[in-house]
Amino acid sequence: MNKLTRKISLALISPALIIATVFTTVNIGQAQTSALKIVGRDAAINTTTNLQVWSGRSSVIDFSQTGEVIIYIRLADPSRAVFNTDAELKTNQARTIFVQPIQPLQFPGATTANITNLFVKTRSPEGIERLYTFNIVHQNGQPTNNGIAISTIVPGQEPSVTLADNRTATIGDIERGLDIAIRRGYTPPNDSVVFKVREFIALARNGTAIAKAAEKTNLSMSVVISLGQLGISRELLFGIPQTPSPPIPSNSNFLNSIPRKP
């Protein structure tokens, strides 16, 4: 099967719609409550994001789409809200935080705020640590969402990956890096890694998170990052040389020299 032409389909059935079909007395406003608000990772890092919470309900902060794991959480004022995660932090598998408002508690010597802040530190598969800040905003009335999903994929923007020097490479840059590697003779076009990279690109462009796409194709993130670096290199400004300069020995294949996932 040609991996470039493989079609990727995903059928989603909304639990809210199922409930509305079976129970005709369901409140329409509840059925239309959005699942999660998508917040771009860059925006979430550079600004403080509001997390709305409602009495008797939990709101989530989900990092599953980024591939990051949660390594530290700090809630400034614990007197009006509590939180837990989908796995213990020490397991390095926690990706979702559940925040729930509670009746106000009194802690001797502690101060309180109507809107407190929550700090979350994460680590990416590449070992990059990021700090996110959130405001916990208590709301009344009809809930409008169930929380926030942090994502590398933002509608209207191409997925991207952060490089070692903190530059950002898009899927287009990674694809261009692969083309450069092939044209320069760093790797043959029929190498198995080339097909994995093309499948990875197709998955990412069809909505799969970068880390998840790499996992599904058994592709090391070091390959992805190296191709991204090559794709945004300044040498592109002066054209792509047809032959490597200086010459690269035959045993130093560009892609195969990078460790792959087992």
mmCIF file of C-alpha atoms in Angstrom:
data_model
loop_
_atom_site.group_PDB
_atom_site.id
_atom_site.type_symbol
_atom_site.label_atom_id
_atom_site.label_comp_id
_atom_site.label_asym_id
_atom_site.label_seq_id
_atom_site.Cartn_x
_atom_site.Cartn_y
_atom_site.Cartn_z
ATOM 1 C CA MET A 1 0.000 0.000 0.000
ATOM 2 C CA ASN A 2 1.338 3.395 -0.923
ATOM 3 C CA LYS A 3 1.741 5.234 2.374
ATOM 4 C CA LEU A 4 1.550 8.630 0.651
ATOM 5 C CA THR A 5 -1.989 7.909 -0.532
ATOM 6 C CA ARG A 6 -3.238 6.193 2.600
ATOM 7 C CA LYS A 7 -6.473 7.779 3.699
ATOM 8 C CA ILE A 8 -6.906 8.461 7.382
ATOM 9 C CA SER A 9 -10.445 8.646 8.690
ATOM 10 C CA LEU A 10 -11.779 9.179 12.163
ATOM 11 C CA ALA A 11 -15.421 8.801 13.139
ATOM 12 C CA LEU A 12 -16.491 10.696 16.232
ATOM 13 C CA ILE A 13 -19.815 10.238 17.971
ATOM 14 C CA SER A 14 -20.670 12.887 20.548
ATOM 15 C CA PRO A 15 -21.847 11.397 23.852
ATOM 16 C CA ALA A 16 -24.008 14.498 24.297
ATOM 17 C CA LEU A 17 -25.864 13.715 21.059
ATOM 18 C CA ILE A 18 -26.442 10.105 22.124
ATOM 19 C CA ILE A 19 -27.902 11.281 25.423
ATOM 20 C CA ALA A 20 -30.127 13.774 23.626
ATOM 21 C CA THR A 21 -31.427 10.989 21.383
ATOM 22 C CA VAL A 22 -32.184 8.511 24.157
ATOM 23 C CA PHE A 23 -33.478 10.927 26.765
ATOM 24 C CA THR A 24 -35.822 13.378 25.106
ATOM 25 C CA THR A 25 -36.092 15.416 28.296
ATOM 26 C CA VAL A 26 -32.434 16.414 28.263
ATOM 27 C CA ASN A 27 -31.727 20.114 28.508
ATOM 28 C CA ILE A 28 -30.679 21.430 25.098
ATOM 29 C CA GLY A 29 -28.180 23.852 26.607
ATOM 30 C CA GLN A 30 -26.406 20.974 28.361
ATOM 31 C CA ALA A 31 -26.293 18.912 25.183
ATOM 32 C CA GLN A 32 -24.605 21.782 23.375
ATOM 33 C CA THR A 33 -21.902 22.328 26.003
ATOM 34 C CA SER A 34 -18.619 22.135 24.088
ATOM 35 C CA ALA A 35 -16.267 19.344 25.073
ATOM 36 C CA LEU A 36 -12.956 21.203 25.365
ATOM 37 C CA LYS A 37 -11.694 24.560 24.166
ATOM 38 C CA ILE A 38 -8.590 24.215 22.000
ATOM 39 C CA VAL A 39 -5.741 26.501 23.063
ATOM 40 C CA GLY A 40 -2.522 26.653 21.041
ATOM 41 C CA ARG A 41 0.570 25.670 22.972
ATOM 42 C CA ASP A 42 2.500 28.840 22.126
ATOM 43 C CA ALA A 43 -0.405 31.020 23.244
ATOM 44 C CA ALA A 44 -0.783 29.010 26.464
ATOM 45 C CA ILE A 45 2.910 29.475 27.280
ATOM 46 C CA ASN A 46 3.069 33.191 26.516
ATOM 47 C CA THR A 47 -0.210 34.252 28.172
ATOM 48 C CA THR A 48 -2.263 33.277 31.203
ATOM 49 C CA THR A 49 -5.226 31.129 30.158
ATOM 50 C CA ASN A 50 -8.570 31.287 31.967
ATOM 51 C CA LEU A 51 -9.938 27.960 33.172
ATOM 52 C CA GLN A 52 -13.618 28.299 33.988
ATOM 53 C CA VAL A 53 -15.076 26.122 36.751
ATOM 54 C CA TRP A 54 -18.692 25.574 37.818
ATOM 55 C CA SER A 55 -20.140 24.305 41.089
ATOM 56 C CA GLY A 56 -20.570 20.543 41.133
ATOM 57 C CA ARG A 57 -18.498 20.027 37.985
ATOM 58 C CA SER A 58 -14.892 19.317 37.080
ATOM 59 C CA SER A 59 -12.990 21.207 34.405
ATOM 60 C CA VAL A 60 -9.929 19.714 32.760
ATOM 61 C CA ILE A 61 -6.591 20.888 31.413
ATOM 62 C CA ASP A 62 -5.439 18.278 28.931
ATOM 63 C CA PHE A 63 -1.945 17.996 27.409
ATOM 64 C CA SER A 64 -2.527 14.746 25.499
ATOM 65 C CA GLN A 65 -2.366 16.456 22.110
ATOM 66 C CA THR A 66 1.092 17.897 22.817
ATOM 67 C CA GLY A 67 2.663 14.624 23.920
ATOM 68 C CA GLU A 68 3.879 16.359 27.097
ATOM 69 C CA VAL A 69 3.699 14.853 30.576
ATOM 70 C CA ILE A 70 2.951 16.860 33.706
ATOM 71 C CA ILE A 71 5.823 17.005 36.197
ATOM 72 C CA TYR A 72 4.723 19.726 38.642
ATOM 73 C CA ILE A 73 1.515 21.532 39.674
ATOM 74 C CA ARG A 74 1.113 24.487 42.009
ATOM 75 C CA LEU A 75 -2.296 25.907 43.000
ATOM 76 C CA ALA A 76 -1.783 29.267 44.745
ATOM 77 C CA ASP A 77 -5.034 29.312 46.737
ATOM 78 C CA PRO A 78 -6.345 25.811 47.592
ATOM 79 C CA SER A 79 -9.222 27.100 49.723
ATOM 80 C CA ARG A 80 -11.816 27.155 46.917
ATOM 81 C CA ALA A 81 -10.696 24.445 44.481
ATOM 82 C CA VAL A 82 -9.029 21.039 44.450
ATOM 83 C CA PHE A 83 -7.299 19.122 41.660
ATOM 84 C CA ASN A 84 -6.047 15.683 40.745
ATOM 85 C CA THR A 85 -4.443 14.082 37.700
ATOM 86 C CA ASP A 86 -5.093 11.023 35.550
ATOM 87 C CA ALA A 87 -1.862 9.435 36.845
ATOM 88 C CA GLU A 88 0.592 10.132 39.654
ATOM 89 C CA LEU A 89 3.207 12.702 38.661
ATOM 90 C CA LYS A 90 6.058 10.425 39.673
ATOM 91 C CA THR A 91 5.029 7.925 36.988
ATOM 92 C CA ASN A 92 5.736 10.469 34.215
ATOM 93 C CA GLN A 93 2.430 9.495 32.616
ATOM 94 C CA ALA A 94 0.113 12.276 33.832
ATOM 95 C CA ARG A 95 -1.318 14.304 30.958
ATOM 96 C CA THR A 96 -4.643 15.622 32.315
ATOM 97 C CA ILE A 97 -5.544 17.771 35.340
ATOM 98 C CA PHE A 98 -9.067 17.800 36.794
ATOM 99 C CA VAL A 99 -10.006 20.958 38.728
ATOM 100 C CA GLN A 100 -13.160 21.132 40.849
ATOM 101 C CA PRO A 101 -14.498 24.010 42.966
ATOM 102 C CA ILE A 102 -15.323 23.344 46.640
ATOM 103 C CA GLN A 103 -16.969 25.206 49.512
ATOM 104 C CA PRO A 104 -14.482 27.783 50.900
ATOM 105 C CA LEU A 105 -12.076 26.475 53.517
ATOM 106 C CA GLN A 106 -10.136 28.416 56.124
ATOM 107 C CA PHE A 107 -6.379 27.894 56.398
ATOM 108 C CA PRO A 108 -4.704 29.778 59.285
ATOM 109 C CA GLY A 109 -2.348 32.420 57.960
ATOM 110 C CA ALA A 110 -3.237 31.813 54.310
ATOM 111 C CA THR A 111 -4.572 34.483 51.978
ATOM 112 C CA THR A 112 -7.323 33.958 49.429
ATOM 113 C CA ALA A 113 -8.331 35.406 46.066
ATOM 114 C CA ASN A 114 -11.501 35.344 44.011
ATOM 115 C CA ILE A 115 -9.399 34.362 40.994
ATOM 116 C CA THR A 116 -6.334 32.333 41.914
ATOM 117 C CA ASN A 117 -3.646 31.010 39.603
ATOM 118 C CA LEU A 118 -2.463 27.528 38.759
ATOM 119 C CA PHE A 119 1.066 26.729 37.532
ATOM 120 C CA VAL A 120 1.732 23.596 35.514
ATOM 121 C CA LYS A 121 5.160 22.421 34.427
ATOM 122 C CA THR A 122 5.473 19.807 31.690
ATOM 123 C CA ARG A 123 8.164 17.858 29.879
ATOM 124 C CA SER A 124 8.025 16.998 26.174
ATOM 125 C CA PRO A 125 9.245 13.731 24.584
ATOM 126 C CA GLU A 126 12.357 15.701 23.519
ATOM 127 C CA GLY A 127 13.062 16.624 27.156
ATOM 128 C CA ILE A 128 11.965 20.273 26.803
ATOM 129 C CA GLU A 129 10.304 21.652 29.940
ATOM 130 C CA ARG A 130 7.530 24.230 29.638
ATOM 131 C CA LEU A 131 5.653 26.298 32.224
ATOM 132 C CA TYR A 132 1.968 27.114 31.779
ATOM 133 C CA THR A 133 -0.099 29.514 33.887
ATOM 134 C CA PHE A 134 -3.871 29.480 34.350
ATOM 135 C CA ASN A 135 -6.434 31.603 36.141
ATOM 136 C CA ILE A 136 -9.113 29.594 37.977
ATOM 137 C CA VAL A 137 -12.297 31.541 37.253
ATOM 138 C CA HIS A 138 -15.416 30.533 39.214
ATOM 139 C CA GLN A 139 -18.608 30.812 37.177
ATOM 140 C CA ASN A 140 -22.342 30.626 37.807
ATOM 141 C CA GLY A 141 -25.115 29.578 35.471
ATOM 142 C CA GLN A 142 -25.027 27.246 32.499
ATOM 143 C CA PRO A 143 -21.588 25.709 31.784
ATOM 144 C CA THR A 144 -20.205 26.557 28.355
ATOM 145 C CA ASN A 145 -17.312 24.075 28.204
ATOM 146 C CA ASN A 146 -15.666 21.210 30.052
ATOM 147 C CA GLY A 147 -12.175 22.640 30.115
ATOM 148 C CA ILE A 148 -9.137 23.210 27.921
ATOM 149 C CA ALA A 149 -7.057 21.080 25.572
ATOM 150 C CA ILE A 150 -3.561 22.376 24.905
ATOM 151 C CA SER A 151 -2.631 21.546 21.330
ATOM 152 C CA THR A 152 0.192 22.001 18.857
ATOM 153 C CA ILE A 153 -2.499 22.032 16.168
ATOM 154 C CA VAL A 154 -4.485 25.257 15.924
ATOM 155 C CA PRO A 155 -7.208 25.706 13.278
ATOM 156 C CA GLY A 156 -5.726 27.648 10.364
ATOM 157 C CA GLN A 157 -2.132 26.981 11.443
ATOM 158 C CA GLU A 158 0.219 24.218 10.374
ATOM 159 C CA PRO A 159 1.458 21.841 13.107
ATOM 160 C CA SER A 160 4.963 22.587 14.336
ATOM 161 C CA VAL A 161 7.727 21.198 16.531
ATOM 162 C CA THR A 162 10.154 23.085 18.782
ATOM 163 C CA LEU A 163 13.824 22.592 17.909
ATOM 164 C CA ALA A 164 16.767 22.411 20.295
ATOM 165 C CA ASP A 165 17.559 26.109 19.763
ATOM 166 C CA ASN A 166 13.902 27.047 20.500
ATOM 167 C CA ARG A 167 13.160 27.809 16.863
ATOM 168 C CA THR A 168 9.954 26.363 15.462
ATOM 169 C CA ALA A 169 9.760 24.057 12.445
ATOM 170 C CA THR A 170 6.433 23.417 10.735
ATOM 171 C CA ILE A 171 5.395 20.235 8.990
ATOM 172 C CA GLY A 172 6.262 22.050 5.757
ATOM 173 C CA ASP A 173 9.800 22.641 7.061
ATOM 174 C CA ILE A 174 10.141 18.957 7.967
ATOM 175 C CA GLU A 175 8.919 17.955 4.522
ATOM 176 C CA ARG A 176 11.374 20.378 2.922
ATOM 177 C CA GLY A 177 14.166 18.971 5.103
ATOM 178 C CA LEU A 178 13.388 15.478 3.853
ATOM 179 C CA ASP A 179 13.521 16.695 0.253
ATOM 180 C CA ILE A 180 16.902 18.346 0.907
ATOM 181 C CA ALA A 181 18.261 15.179 2.551
ATOM 182 C CA ILE A 182 17.260 13.119 -0.475
ATOM 183 C CA ARG A 183 18.546 15.631 -3.034
ATOM 184 C CA ARG A 184 21.883 15.957 -1.266
ATOM 185 C CA GLY A 185 22.316 12.229 -1.133
ATOM 186 C CA TYR A 186 22.136 11.989 2.656
ATOM 187 C CA THR A 187 19.619 9.144 2.280
ATOM 188 C CA PRO A 188 18.249 7.141 -0.652
ATOM 189 C CA PRO A 189 14.629 7.914 -1.585
ATOM 190 C CA ASN A 190 13.621 4.289 -1.038
ATOM 191 C CA ASP A 191 14.985 4.117 2.521
ATOM 192 C CA SER A 192 12.433 2.784 5.020
ATOM 193 C CA VAL A 193 12.852 5.907 7.173
ATOM 194 C CA VAL A 194 11.815 8.081 4.219
ATOM 195 C CA PHE A 195 8.501 6.240 4.002
ATOM 196 C CA LYS A 196 8.027 6.592 7.758
ATOM 197 C CA VAL A 197 8.642 10.334 7.542
ATOM 198 C CA ARG A 198 6.134 10.718 4.710
ATOM 199 C CA GLU A 199 3.537 8.781 6.683
ATOM 200 C CA PHE A 200 4.300 10.909 9.754
ATOM 201 C CA ILE A 201 3.720 14.087 7.702
ATOM 202 C CA ALA A 202 0.407 12.752 6.386
ATOM 203 C CA LEU A 203 -0.799 11.897 9.902
ATOM 204 C CA ALA A 204 0.222 15.295 11.314
ATOM 205 C CA ARG A 205 -1.548 17.143 8.514
ATOM 206 C CA ASN A 206 -4.682 15.122 9.129
ATOM 207 C CA GLY A 207 -4.937 16.187 12.760
ATOM 208 C CA THR A 208 -2.715 13.741 14.669
ATOM 209 C CA ALA A 209 -0.524 15.391 17.305
ATOM 210 C CA ILE A 210 3.181 15.509 16.418
ATOM 211 C CA ALA A 211 4.294 13.165 19.206
ATOM 212 C CA LYS A 212 1.449 10.747 18.508
ATOM 213 C CA ALA A 213 2.213 10.709 14.781
ATOM 214 C CA ALA A 214 5.851 9.873 15.534
ATOM 215 C CA GLU A 215 4.765 7.083 17.878
ATOM 216 C CA LYS A 216 2.332 5.606 15.346
ATOM 217 C CA THR A 217 4.971 5.521 12.623
ATOM 218 C CA ASN A 218 7.728 4.286 14.957
ATOM 219 C CA LEU A 219 9.756 7.356 14.035
ATOM 220 C CA SER A 220 12.253 8.893 16.447
ATOM 221 C CA MET A 221 11.609 12.540 17.316
ATOM 222 C CA SER A 222 15.336 13.130 16.794
ATOM 223 C CA VAL A 223 14.785 12.407 13.091
ATOM 224 C CA VAL A 224 11.842 14.827 12.989
ATOM 225 C CA ILE A 225 13.839 17.564 14.719
ATOM 226 C CA SER A 226 16.894 17.077 12.504
ATOM 227 C CA LEU A 227 14.770 17.311 9.356
ATOM 228 C CA GLY A 228 13.085 20.428 10.731
ATOM 229 C CA GLN A 229 16.466 22.027 11.368
ATOM 230 C CA LEU A 230 17.589 21.162 7.872
ATOM 231 C CA GLY A 231 14.360 22.519 6.401
ATOM 232 C CA ILE A 232 14.733 25.969 7.973
ATOM 233 C CA SER A 233 18.503 26.249 7.524
ATOM 234 C CA ARG A 234 19.814 29.516 6.131
ATOM 235 C CA GLU A 235 21.286 27.640 3.189
ATOM 236 C CA LEU A 236 17.803 27.593 1.683
ATOM 237 C CA LEU A 237 18.176 31.306 1.032
ATOM 238 C CA PHE A 238 20.962 30.526 -1.422
ATOM 239 C CA GLY A 239 19.433 27.465 -3.080
ATOM 240 C CA ILE A 240 19.872 23.759 -2.518
ATOM 241 C CA PRO A 241 23.188 22.359 -3.750
ATOM 242 C CA GLN A 242 22.824 19.343 -5.989
ATOM 243 C CA THR A 243 25.735 17.520 -4.394
ATOM 244 C CA PRO A 244 26.845 17.485 -0.755
ATOM 245 C CA SER A 245 29.630 19.889 0.134
ATOM 246 C CA PRO A 246 31.871 18.754 1.673
ATOM 247 C CA PRO A 247 31.333 15.184 0.406
ATOM 248 C CA ILE A 248 29.676 12.887 2.911
ATOM 249 C CA PRO A 249 31.151 9.367 3.272
ATOM 250 C CA SER A 250 28.820 6.590 2.185
ATOM 251 C CA ASN A 251 28.626 5.195 5.706
ATOM 252 C CA SER A 252 27.295 8.460 7.187
ATOM 253 C CA ASN A 253 23.739 8.311 5.862
ATOM 254 C CA PHE A 254 21.951 11.383 7.242
ATOM 255 C CA LEU A 255 18.779 9.727 8.498
ATOM 256 C CA ASN A 256 20.219 6.337 9.446
ATOM 257 C CA SER A 257 22.910 8.033 11.545
ATOM 258 C CA ILE A 258 20.202 9.319 13.866
ATOM 259 C CA PRO A 259 19.010 6.893 16.574
ATOM 260 C CA ARG A 260 15.600 5.441 15.789
ATOM 261 C CA LYS A 261 12.973 4.100 18.117
ATOM 262 C CA PRO A 262 13.351 0.360 18.706
#
